[in-house]
Tab-separated table of C-alpha atoms in Angstrom:
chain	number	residue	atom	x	y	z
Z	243	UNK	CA	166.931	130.167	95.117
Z	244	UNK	CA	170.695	130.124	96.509
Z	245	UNK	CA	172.500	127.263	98.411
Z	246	UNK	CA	172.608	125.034	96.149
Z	247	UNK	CA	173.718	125.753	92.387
Z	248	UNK	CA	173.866	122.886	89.132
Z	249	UNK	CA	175.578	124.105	85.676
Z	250	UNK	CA	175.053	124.351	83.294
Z	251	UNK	CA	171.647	124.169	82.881
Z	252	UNK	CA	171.603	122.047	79.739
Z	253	UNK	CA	174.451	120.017	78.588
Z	254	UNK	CA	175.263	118.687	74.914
Z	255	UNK	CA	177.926	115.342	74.589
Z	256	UNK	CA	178.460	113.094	72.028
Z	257	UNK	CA	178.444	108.790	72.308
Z	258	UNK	CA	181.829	107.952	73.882
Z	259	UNK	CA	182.495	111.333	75.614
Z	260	UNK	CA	182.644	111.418	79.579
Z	261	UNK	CA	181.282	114.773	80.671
Z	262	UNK	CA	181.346	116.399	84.159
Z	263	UNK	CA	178.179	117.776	86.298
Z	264	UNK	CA	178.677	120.718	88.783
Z	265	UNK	CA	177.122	120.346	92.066
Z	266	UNK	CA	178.066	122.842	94.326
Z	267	UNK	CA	176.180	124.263	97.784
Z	268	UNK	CA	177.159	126.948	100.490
Z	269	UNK	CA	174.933	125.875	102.972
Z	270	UNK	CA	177.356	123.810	105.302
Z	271	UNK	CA	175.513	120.279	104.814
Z	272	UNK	CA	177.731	117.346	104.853
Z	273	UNK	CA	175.464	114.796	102.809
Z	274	UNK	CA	175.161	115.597	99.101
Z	275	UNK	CA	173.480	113.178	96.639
Z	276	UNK	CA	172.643	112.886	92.878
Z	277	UNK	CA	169.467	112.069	91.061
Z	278	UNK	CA	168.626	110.931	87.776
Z	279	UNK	CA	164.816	111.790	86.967
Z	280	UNK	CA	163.259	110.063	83.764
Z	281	UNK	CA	159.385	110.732	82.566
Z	282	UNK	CA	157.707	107.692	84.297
Z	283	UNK	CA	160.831	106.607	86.274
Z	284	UNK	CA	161.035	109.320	89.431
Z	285	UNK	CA	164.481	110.096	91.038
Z	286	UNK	CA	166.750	107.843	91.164
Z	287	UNK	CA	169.899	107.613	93.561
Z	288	UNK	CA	172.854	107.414	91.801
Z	289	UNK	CA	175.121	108.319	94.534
Z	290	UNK	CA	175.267	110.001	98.015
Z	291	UNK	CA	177.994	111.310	99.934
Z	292	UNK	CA	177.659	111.565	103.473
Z	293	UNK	CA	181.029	113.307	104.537
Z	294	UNK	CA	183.824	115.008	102.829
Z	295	UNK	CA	185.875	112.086	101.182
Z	296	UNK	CA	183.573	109.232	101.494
Z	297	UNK	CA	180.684	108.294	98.833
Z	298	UNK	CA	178.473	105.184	98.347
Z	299	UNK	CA	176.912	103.850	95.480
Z	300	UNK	CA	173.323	104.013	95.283
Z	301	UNK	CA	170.719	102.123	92.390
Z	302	UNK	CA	172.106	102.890	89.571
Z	303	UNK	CA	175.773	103.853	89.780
Z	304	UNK	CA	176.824	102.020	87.036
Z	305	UNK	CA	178.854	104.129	84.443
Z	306	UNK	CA	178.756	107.109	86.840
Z	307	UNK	CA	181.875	108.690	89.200
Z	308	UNK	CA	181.832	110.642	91.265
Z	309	UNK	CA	184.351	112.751	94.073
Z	310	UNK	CA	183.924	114.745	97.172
Z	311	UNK	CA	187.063	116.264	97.667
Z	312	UNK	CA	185.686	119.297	99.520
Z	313	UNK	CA	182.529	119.690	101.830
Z	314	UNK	CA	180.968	122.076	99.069
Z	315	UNK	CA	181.223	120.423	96.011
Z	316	UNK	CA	180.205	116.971	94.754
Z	317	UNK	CA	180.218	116.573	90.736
Z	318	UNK	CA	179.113	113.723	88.935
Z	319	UNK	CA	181.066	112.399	85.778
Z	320	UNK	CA	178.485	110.367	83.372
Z	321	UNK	CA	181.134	108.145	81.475
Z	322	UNK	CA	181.394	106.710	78.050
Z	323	UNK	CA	180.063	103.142	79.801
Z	324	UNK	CA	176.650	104.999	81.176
Z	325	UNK	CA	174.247	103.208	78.281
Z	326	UNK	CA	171.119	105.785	78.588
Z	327	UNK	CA	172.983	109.150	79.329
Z	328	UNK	CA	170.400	111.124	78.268
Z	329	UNK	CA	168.232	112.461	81.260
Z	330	UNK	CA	167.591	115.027	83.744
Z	331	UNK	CA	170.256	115.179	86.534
Z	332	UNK	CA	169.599	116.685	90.319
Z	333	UNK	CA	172.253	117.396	93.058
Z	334	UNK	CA	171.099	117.444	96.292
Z	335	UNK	CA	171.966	118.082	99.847
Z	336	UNK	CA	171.226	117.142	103.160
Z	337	UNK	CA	172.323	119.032	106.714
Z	338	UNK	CA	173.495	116.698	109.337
Z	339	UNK	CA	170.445	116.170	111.781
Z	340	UNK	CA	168.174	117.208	109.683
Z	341	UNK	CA	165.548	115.489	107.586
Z	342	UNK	CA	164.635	117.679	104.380
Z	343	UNK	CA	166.879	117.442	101.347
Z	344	UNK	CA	167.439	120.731	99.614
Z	345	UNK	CA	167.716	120.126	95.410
Z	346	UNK	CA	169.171	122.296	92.808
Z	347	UNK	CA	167.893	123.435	89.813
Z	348	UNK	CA	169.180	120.441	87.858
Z	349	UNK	CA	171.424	119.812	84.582
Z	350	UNK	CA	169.677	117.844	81.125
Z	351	UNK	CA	172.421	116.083	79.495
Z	352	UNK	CA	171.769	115.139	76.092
Z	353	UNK	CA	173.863	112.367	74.584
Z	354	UNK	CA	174.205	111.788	70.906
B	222	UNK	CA	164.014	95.982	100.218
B	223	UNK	CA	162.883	99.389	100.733
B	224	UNK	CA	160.198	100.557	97.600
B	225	UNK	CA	158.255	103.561	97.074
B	226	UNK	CA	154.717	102.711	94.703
B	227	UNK	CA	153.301	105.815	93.377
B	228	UNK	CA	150.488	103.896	91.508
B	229	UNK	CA	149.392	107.093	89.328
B	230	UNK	CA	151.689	108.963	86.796
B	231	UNK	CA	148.556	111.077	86.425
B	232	UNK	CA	145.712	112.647	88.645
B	233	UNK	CA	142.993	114.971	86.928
B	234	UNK	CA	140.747	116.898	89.254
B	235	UNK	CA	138.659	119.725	89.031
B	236	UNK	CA	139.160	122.475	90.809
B	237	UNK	CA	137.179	122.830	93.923
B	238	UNK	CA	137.221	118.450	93.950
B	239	UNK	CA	139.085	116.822	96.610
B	240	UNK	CA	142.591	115.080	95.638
B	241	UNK	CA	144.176	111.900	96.897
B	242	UNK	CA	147.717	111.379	95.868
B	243	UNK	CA	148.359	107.553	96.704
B	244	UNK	CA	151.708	106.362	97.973
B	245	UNK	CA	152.358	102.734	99.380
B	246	UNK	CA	155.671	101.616	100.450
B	247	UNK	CA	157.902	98.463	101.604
B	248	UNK	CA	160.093	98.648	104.354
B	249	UNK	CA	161.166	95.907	106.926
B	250	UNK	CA	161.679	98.788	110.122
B	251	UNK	CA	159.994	101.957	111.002
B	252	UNK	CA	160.390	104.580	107.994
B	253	UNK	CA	159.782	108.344	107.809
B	254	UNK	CA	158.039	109.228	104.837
B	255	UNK	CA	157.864	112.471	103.389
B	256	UNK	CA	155.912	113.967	100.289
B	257	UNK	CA	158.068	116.436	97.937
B	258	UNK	CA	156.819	118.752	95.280
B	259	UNK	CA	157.561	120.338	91.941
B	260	UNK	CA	155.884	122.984	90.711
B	261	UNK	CA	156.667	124.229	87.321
B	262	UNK	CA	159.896	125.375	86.293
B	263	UNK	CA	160.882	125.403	90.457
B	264	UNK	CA	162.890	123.198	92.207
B	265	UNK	CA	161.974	120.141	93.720
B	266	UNK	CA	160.784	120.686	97.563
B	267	UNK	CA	159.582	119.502	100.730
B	268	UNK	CA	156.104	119.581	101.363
B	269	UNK	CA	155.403	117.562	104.115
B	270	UNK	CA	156.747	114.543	106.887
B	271	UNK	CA	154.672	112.098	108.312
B	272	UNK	CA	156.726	112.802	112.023
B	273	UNK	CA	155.350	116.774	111.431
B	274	UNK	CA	151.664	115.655	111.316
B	275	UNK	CA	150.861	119.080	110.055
B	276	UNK	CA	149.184	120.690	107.235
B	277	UNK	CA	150.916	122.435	104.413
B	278	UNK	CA	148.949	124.445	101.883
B	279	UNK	CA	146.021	122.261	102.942
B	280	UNK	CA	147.563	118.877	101.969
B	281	UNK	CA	147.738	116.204	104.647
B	282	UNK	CA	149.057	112.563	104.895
B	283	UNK	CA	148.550	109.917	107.524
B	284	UNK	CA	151.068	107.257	107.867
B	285	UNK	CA	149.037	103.840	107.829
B	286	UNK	CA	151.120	101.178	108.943
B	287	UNK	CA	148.929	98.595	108.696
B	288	UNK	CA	148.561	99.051	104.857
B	289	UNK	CA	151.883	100.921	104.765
B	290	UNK	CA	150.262	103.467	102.974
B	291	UNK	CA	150.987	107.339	102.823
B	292	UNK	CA	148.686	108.836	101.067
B	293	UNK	CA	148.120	112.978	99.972
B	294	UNK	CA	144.979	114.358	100.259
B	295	UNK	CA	143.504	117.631	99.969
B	296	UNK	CA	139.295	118.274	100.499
B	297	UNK	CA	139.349	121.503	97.950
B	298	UNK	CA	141.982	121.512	95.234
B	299	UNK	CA	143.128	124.910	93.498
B	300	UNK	CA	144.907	124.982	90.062
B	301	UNK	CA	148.030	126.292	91.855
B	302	UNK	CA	148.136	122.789	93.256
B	303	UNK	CA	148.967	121.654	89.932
B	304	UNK	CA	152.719	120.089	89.984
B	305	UNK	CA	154.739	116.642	90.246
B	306	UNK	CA	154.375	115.369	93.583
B	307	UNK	CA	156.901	112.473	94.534
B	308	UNK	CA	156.598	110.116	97.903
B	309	UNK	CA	159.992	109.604	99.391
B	310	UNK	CA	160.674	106.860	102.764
B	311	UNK	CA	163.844	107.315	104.859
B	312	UNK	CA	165.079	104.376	106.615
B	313	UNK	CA	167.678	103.463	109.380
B	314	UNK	CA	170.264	105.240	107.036
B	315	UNK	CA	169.576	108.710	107.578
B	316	UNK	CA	170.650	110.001	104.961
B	317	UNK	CA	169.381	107.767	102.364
B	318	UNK	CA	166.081	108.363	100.500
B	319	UNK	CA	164.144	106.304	98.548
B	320	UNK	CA	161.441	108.093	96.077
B	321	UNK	CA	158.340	107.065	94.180
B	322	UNK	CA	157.801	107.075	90.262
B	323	UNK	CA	155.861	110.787	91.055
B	324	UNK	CA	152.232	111.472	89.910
B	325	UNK	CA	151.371	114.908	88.400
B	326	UNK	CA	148.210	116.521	89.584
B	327	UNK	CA	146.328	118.306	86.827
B	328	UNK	CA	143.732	120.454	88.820
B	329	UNK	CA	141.256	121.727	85.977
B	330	UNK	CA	139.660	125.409	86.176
């Protein structure tokens, strides 16, 4: 399971703390994208990125930031003004051409 | 606007029974659609595209246009099927994905 790499694996914050998610992948793929999976909800696109410096929003990007300063890394910052932190985060990316989306291991982020 | 329906959050089969997954969609244009799996404690992964029209670990899906359906199916299910499978579209963005609510398969010994 290399190429694409989350931490850490579990994440602890309290109410009214931003906190940062690592997303980082050596497989040369330009688009990179983040997930939030809830029980009963599926993945949800919370942003994409389809080049190095450029990102658009995607459903529920409220209360989330996020950068792309360089081609391998893409974090996500869940702010203070995310209501429902808690949930299962997933990083994903995407060569150019291609179809399949490659997703890593994921972060939980628990919010109290 | 582009929607994935994954009507079931839960399938139980026995083993041996045959499976279908069901996964309708809404999309104005012509999507791709694309069935990804998670087993336990793995990573989330491709199974299989519509464009592919092949069969992966015995699981097909035929696009149906007409009922803009995509739906899983498998004659002879084995426990190792057992996992979250999710239904995912791609539109005119490339490299945008849309993804259903998942269903887990259960497949009893």
């Amino acid at each position: 399971d290399g190429g694409i790499t989350q931490s850490p694996k579990y994440l602890f914050r309290k109410e009214g703390q931003n906190v940062t998610l690592s997303c980082e992948q050596n497989l040369n793929h330009d688009a990179m994208y983040w997930y939030r999976q809830d029980p009963g909800q599926g993945l949800r696109l919370i942003y994409y990125s389809q080049i190095v410096n450029d990102f658009q929003k995607g459903d529920i990007a409220e209360g989330y930031s996020v950068s792309r300063e360089k081609k391998e890394s893409f974090p996500l910052t869940v702010t203070s003004a995310q209501k429902n932190p808690t949930a299962f985060y997933l990083c994903a990316s995407k060569g150019t051409g291609s179809y399949e989306q490659y997703f890593g291991p994921g972060t939980r982020l628990t919010v109290t | 606007a582009q929607r994935v329906t994954q009507p079931e959050k839960l399938l139980s089969v026995f083993k041996g029974a045959p499976v279908e997954l069901k996964c309708n969609y809404s999309y104005s244009g012509s999507p791709e659609l694309f069935w990804y799996v998670q087993y336990s404690r793995q990573r989330l992964q491709l199974l299989l595209r519509h464009i592919s029209r092949e069969s992966i670990k015995g699981f097909t899906a035929d696009l149906n246009k007409g009922e803009t359906s995509f739906h899983l199916k498998k004659p002879f299910a084995q426990e190792e099927d057992s996992a979250m499978y999710y239904c995912a579209l791609r539109g005119d963005n490339f490299n945008k994905f849309y993804f259903g609510s998942g269903t887990k398969l259960n497949v009893k010994p």
